[in-house]
PDB file of C-alpha atoms in Angstrom:
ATOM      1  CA  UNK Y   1     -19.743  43.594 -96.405  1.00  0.00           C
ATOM      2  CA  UNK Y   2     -17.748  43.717 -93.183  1.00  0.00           C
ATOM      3  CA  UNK Y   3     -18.535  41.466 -90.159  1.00  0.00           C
ATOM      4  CA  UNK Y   4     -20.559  43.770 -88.458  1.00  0.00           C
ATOM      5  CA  UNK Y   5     -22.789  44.507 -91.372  1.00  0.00           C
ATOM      6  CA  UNK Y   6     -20.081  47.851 -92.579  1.00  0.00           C
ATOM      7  CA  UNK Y   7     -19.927  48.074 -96.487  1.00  0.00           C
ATOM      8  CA  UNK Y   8     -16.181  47.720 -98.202  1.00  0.00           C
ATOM      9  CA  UNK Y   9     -15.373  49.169-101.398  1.00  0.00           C
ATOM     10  CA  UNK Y  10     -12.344  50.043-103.385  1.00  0.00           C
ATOM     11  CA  UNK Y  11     -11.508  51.446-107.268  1.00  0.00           C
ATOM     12  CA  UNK Y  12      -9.890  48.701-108.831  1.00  0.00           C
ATOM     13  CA  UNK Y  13      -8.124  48.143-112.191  1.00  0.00           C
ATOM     14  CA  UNK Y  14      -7.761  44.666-112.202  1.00  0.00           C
ATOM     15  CA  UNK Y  15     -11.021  43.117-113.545  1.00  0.00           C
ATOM     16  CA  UNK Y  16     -10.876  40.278-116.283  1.00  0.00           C
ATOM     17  CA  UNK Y  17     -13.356  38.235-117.185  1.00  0.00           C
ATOM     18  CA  UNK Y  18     -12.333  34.345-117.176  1.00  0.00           C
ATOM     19  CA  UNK Y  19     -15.247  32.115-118.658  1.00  0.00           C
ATOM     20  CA  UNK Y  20     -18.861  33.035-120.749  1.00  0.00           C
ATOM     21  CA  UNK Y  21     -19.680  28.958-120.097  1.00  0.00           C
ATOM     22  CA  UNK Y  22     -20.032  29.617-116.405  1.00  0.00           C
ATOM     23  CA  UNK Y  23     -20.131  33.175-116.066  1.00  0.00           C
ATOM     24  CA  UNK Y  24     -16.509  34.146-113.466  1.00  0.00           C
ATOM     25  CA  UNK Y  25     -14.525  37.078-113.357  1.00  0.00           C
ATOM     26  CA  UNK Y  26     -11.162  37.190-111.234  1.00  0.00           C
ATOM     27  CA  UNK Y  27     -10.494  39.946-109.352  1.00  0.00           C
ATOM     28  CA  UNK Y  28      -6.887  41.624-107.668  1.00  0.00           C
ATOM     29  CA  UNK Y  29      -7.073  43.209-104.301  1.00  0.00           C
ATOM     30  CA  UNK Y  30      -3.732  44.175-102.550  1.00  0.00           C
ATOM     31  CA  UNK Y  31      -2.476  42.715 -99.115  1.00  0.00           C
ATOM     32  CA  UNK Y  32      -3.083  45.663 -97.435  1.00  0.00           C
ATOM     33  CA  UNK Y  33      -6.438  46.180 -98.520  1.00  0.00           C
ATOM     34  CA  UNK Y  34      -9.306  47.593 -95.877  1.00  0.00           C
ATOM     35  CA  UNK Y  35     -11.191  45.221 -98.378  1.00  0.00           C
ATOM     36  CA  UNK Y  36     -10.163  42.239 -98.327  1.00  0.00           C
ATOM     37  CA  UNK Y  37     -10.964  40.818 -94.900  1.00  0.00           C
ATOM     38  CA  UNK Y  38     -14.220  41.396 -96.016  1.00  0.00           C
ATOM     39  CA  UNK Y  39     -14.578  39.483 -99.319  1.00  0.00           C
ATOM     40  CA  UNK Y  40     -12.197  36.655 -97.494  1.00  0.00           C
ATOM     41  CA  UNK Y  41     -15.245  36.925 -94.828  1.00  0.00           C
ATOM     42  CA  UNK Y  42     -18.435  36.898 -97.086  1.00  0.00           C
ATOM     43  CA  UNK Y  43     -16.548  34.694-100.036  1.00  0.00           C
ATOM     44  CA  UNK Y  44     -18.321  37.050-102.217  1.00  0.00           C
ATOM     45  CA  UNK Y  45     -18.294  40.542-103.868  1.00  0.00           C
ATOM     46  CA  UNK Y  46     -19.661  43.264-106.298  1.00  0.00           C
ATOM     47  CA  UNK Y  47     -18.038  44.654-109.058  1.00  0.00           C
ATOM     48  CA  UNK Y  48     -19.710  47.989-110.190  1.00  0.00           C
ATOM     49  CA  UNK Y  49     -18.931  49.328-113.724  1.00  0.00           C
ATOM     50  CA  UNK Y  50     -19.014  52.557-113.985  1.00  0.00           C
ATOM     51  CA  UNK Y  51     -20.746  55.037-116.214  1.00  0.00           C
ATOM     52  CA  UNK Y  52     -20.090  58.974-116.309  1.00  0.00           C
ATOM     53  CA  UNK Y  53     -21.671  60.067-113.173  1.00  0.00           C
ATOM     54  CA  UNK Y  54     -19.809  57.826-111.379  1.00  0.00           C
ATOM     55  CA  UNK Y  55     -16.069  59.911-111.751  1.00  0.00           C
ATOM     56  CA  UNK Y  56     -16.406  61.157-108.312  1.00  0.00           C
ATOM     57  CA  UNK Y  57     -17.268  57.628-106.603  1.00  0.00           C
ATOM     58  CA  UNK Y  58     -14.027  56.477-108.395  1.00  0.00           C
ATOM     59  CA  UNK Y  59     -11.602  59.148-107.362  1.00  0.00           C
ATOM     60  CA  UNK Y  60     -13.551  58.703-103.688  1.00  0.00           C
ATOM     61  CA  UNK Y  61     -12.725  54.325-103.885  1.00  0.00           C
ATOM     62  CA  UNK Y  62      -9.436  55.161-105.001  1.00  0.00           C
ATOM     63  CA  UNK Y  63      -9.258  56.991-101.664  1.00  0.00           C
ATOM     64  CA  UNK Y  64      -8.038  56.415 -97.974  1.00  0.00           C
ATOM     65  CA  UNK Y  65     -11.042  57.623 -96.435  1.00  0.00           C
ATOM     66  CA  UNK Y  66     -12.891  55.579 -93.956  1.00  0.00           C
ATOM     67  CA  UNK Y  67     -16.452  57.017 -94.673  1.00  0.00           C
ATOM     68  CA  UNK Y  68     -16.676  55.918 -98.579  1.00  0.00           C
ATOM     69  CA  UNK Y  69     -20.527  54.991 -98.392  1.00  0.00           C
ATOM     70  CA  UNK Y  70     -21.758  58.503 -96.464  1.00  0.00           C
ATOM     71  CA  UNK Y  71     -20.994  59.800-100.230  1.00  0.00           C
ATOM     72  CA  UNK Y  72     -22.781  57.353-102.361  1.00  0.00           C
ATOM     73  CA  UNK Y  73     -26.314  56.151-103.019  1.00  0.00           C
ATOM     74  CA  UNK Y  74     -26.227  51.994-102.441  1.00  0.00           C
ATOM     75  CA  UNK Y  75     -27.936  48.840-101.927  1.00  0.00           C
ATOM     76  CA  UNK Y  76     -27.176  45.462-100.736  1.00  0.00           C
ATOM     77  CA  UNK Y  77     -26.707  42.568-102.633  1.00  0.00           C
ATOM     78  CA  UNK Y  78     -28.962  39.799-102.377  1.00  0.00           C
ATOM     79  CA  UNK Y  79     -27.224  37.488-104.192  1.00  0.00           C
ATOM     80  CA  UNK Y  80     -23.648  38.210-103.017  1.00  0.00           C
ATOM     81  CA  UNK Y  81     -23.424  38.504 -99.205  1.00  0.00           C
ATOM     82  CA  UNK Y  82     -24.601  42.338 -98.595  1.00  0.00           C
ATOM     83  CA  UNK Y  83     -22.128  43.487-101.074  1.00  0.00           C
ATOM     84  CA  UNK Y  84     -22.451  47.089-101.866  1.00  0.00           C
ATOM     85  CA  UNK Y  85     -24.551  47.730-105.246  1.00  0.00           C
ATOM     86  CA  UNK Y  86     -23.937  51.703-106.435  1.00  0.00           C
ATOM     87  CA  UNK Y  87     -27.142  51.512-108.391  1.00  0.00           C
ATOM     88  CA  UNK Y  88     -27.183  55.582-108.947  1.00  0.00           C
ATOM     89  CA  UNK Y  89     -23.763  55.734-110.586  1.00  0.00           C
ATOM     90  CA  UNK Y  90     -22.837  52.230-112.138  1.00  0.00           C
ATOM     91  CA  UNK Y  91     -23.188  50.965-115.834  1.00  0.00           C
ATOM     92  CA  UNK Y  92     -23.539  47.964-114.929  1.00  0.00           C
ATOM     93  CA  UNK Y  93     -22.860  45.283-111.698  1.00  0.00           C
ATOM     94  CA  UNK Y  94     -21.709  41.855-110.984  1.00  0.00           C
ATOM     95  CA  UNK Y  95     -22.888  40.154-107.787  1.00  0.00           C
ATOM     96  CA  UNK Y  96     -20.455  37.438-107.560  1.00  0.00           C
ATOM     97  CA  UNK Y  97     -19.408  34.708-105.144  1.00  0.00           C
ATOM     98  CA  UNK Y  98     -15.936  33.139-104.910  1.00  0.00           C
ATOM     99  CA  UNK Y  99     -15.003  30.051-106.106  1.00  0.00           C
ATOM    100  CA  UNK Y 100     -11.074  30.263-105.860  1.00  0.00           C
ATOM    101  CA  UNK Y 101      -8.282  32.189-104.227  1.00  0.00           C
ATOM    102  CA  UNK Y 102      -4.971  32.528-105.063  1.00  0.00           C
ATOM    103  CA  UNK Y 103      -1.888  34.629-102.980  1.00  0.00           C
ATOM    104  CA  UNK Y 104       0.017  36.301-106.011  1.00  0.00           C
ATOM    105  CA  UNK Y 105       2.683  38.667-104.092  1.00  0.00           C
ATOM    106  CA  UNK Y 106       1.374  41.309-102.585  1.00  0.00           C
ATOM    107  CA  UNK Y 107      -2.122  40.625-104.436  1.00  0.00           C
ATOM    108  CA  UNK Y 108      -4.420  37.998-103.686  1.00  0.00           C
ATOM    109  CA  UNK Y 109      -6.753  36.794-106.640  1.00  0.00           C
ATOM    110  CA  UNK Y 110     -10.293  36.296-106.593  1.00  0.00           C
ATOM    111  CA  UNK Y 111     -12.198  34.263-109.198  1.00  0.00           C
ATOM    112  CA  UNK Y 112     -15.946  34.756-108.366  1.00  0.00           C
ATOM    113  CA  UNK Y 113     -18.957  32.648-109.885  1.00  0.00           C
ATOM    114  CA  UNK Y 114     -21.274  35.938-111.447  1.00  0.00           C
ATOM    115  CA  UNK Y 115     -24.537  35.070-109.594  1.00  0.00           C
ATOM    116  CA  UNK Y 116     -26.601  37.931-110.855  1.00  0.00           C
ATOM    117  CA  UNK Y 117     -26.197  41.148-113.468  1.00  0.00           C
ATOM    118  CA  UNK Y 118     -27.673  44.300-114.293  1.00  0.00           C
ATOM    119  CA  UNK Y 119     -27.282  46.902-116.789  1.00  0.00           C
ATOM    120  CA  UNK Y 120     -28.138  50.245-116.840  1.00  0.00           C
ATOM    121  CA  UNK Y 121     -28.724  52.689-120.183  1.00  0.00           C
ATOM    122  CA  UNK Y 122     -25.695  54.770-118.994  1.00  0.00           C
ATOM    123  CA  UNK Y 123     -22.396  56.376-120.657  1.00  0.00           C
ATOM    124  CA  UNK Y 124     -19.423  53.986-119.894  1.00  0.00           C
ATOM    125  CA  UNK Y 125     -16.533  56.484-117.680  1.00  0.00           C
ATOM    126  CA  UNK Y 126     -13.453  54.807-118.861  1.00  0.00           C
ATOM    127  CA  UNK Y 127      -9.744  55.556-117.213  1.00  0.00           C
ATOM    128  CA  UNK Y 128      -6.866  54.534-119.124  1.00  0.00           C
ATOM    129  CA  UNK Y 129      -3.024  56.743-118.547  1.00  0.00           C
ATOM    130  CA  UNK Y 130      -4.143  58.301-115.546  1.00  0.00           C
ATOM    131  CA  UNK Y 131      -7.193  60.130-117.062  1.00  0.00           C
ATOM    132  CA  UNK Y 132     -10.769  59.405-117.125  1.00  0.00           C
ATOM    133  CA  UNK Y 133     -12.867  59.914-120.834  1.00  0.00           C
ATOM    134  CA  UNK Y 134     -16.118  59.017-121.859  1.00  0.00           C
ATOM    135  CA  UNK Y 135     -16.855  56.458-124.918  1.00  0.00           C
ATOM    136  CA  UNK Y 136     -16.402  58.890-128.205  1.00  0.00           C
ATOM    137  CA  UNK Y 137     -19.534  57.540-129.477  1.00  0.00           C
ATOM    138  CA  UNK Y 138     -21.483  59.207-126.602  1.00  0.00           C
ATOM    139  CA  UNK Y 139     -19.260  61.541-125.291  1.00  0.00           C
ATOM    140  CA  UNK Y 140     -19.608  64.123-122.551  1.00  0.00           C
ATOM    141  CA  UNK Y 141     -18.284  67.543-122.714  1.00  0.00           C
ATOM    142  CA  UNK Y 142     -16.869  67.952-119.433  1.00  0.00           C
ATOM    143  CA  UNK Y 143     -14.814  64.508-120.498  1.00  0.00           C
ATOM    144  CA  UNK Y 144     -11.912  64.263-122.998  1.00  0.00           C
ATOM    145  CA  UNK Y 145     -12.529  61.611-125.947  1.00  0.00           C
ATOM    146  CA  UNK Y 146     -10.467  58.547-125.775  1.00  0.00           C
ATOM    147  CA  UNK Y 147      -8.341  58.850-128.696  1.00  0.00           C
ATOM    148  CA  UNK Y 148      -8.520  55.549-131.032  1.00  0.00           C
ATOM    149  CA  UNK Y 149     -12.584  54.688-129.396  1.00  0.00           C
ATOM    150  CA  UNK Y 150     -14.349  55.858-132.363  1.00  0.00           C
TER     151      UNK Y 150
END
């Protein structure tokens, strides 16, 4: 969430997960990023996973535009700072807050502390060589099967 209270949101491909013991993720987000003065603000972010429905809200993160969150149902996070929750359209979210930062080129990295979770009984959109698909084992017709899922 922005300073003046303005959500920030951006499709991302650079997600790992870095301990079960204390729950963390690390996250990339480029220099350049309309993003990042916002996590550096709040110390804390969302990561939404997700399912099917949410193709559209990908291609429209992915995006330049400046009105992201006119097109998308969302809440804020409690837990992390306001962060923007897309409860319609996720699998599943991550509130997290930051516990370290690291400059990595033109990247910075973000590992987070995972303060809350929730998971929703949704079909997982996955995006791998430029193409989104749906898990084979609950496919979607309008999605092509991601060959070597079954």
């Amino acid at each position: 969430m922005g300073a003046d209270n303005t959500p920030f949101g951006f499709t991302s491909n650079a997600v790992c997960a870095v301990s079960a013991a204390t729950p963390s993720l690390l996250i990339s987000v480029g220099a350049g990023s309309r993003t990042l003065p916002a996590i550096v603000a709040s110390q804390a972010f969302a990561v939404n996973f997700l399912s099917v429905e949410g193709q559209a809200a990908s291609e429209l993160f992915a995006s330049k535009a400046t009105d992201k969150f006119a097109h998308v149902e969302w809440e804020p996070s409690a837990l992390a700072a306001g962060a923007p929750l897309l409860t319609d359209v996720a699998l599943s979210y991550a509130e997290c807050r930051i516990v370290d930062t690291t400059r990595a080129d033109d990247h910075w990295l973000f590992t987070a502390r995972v303060e809350g979770t929730a998971v929703f009984p949704r079909v997982p959109l996955l995006y791998r060589r430029g193409e989104y698909s749906a898990w084979s084992s609950h496919h979607d017709a309008s999605l092509p099967v991601l060959e070597g899922a079954r």
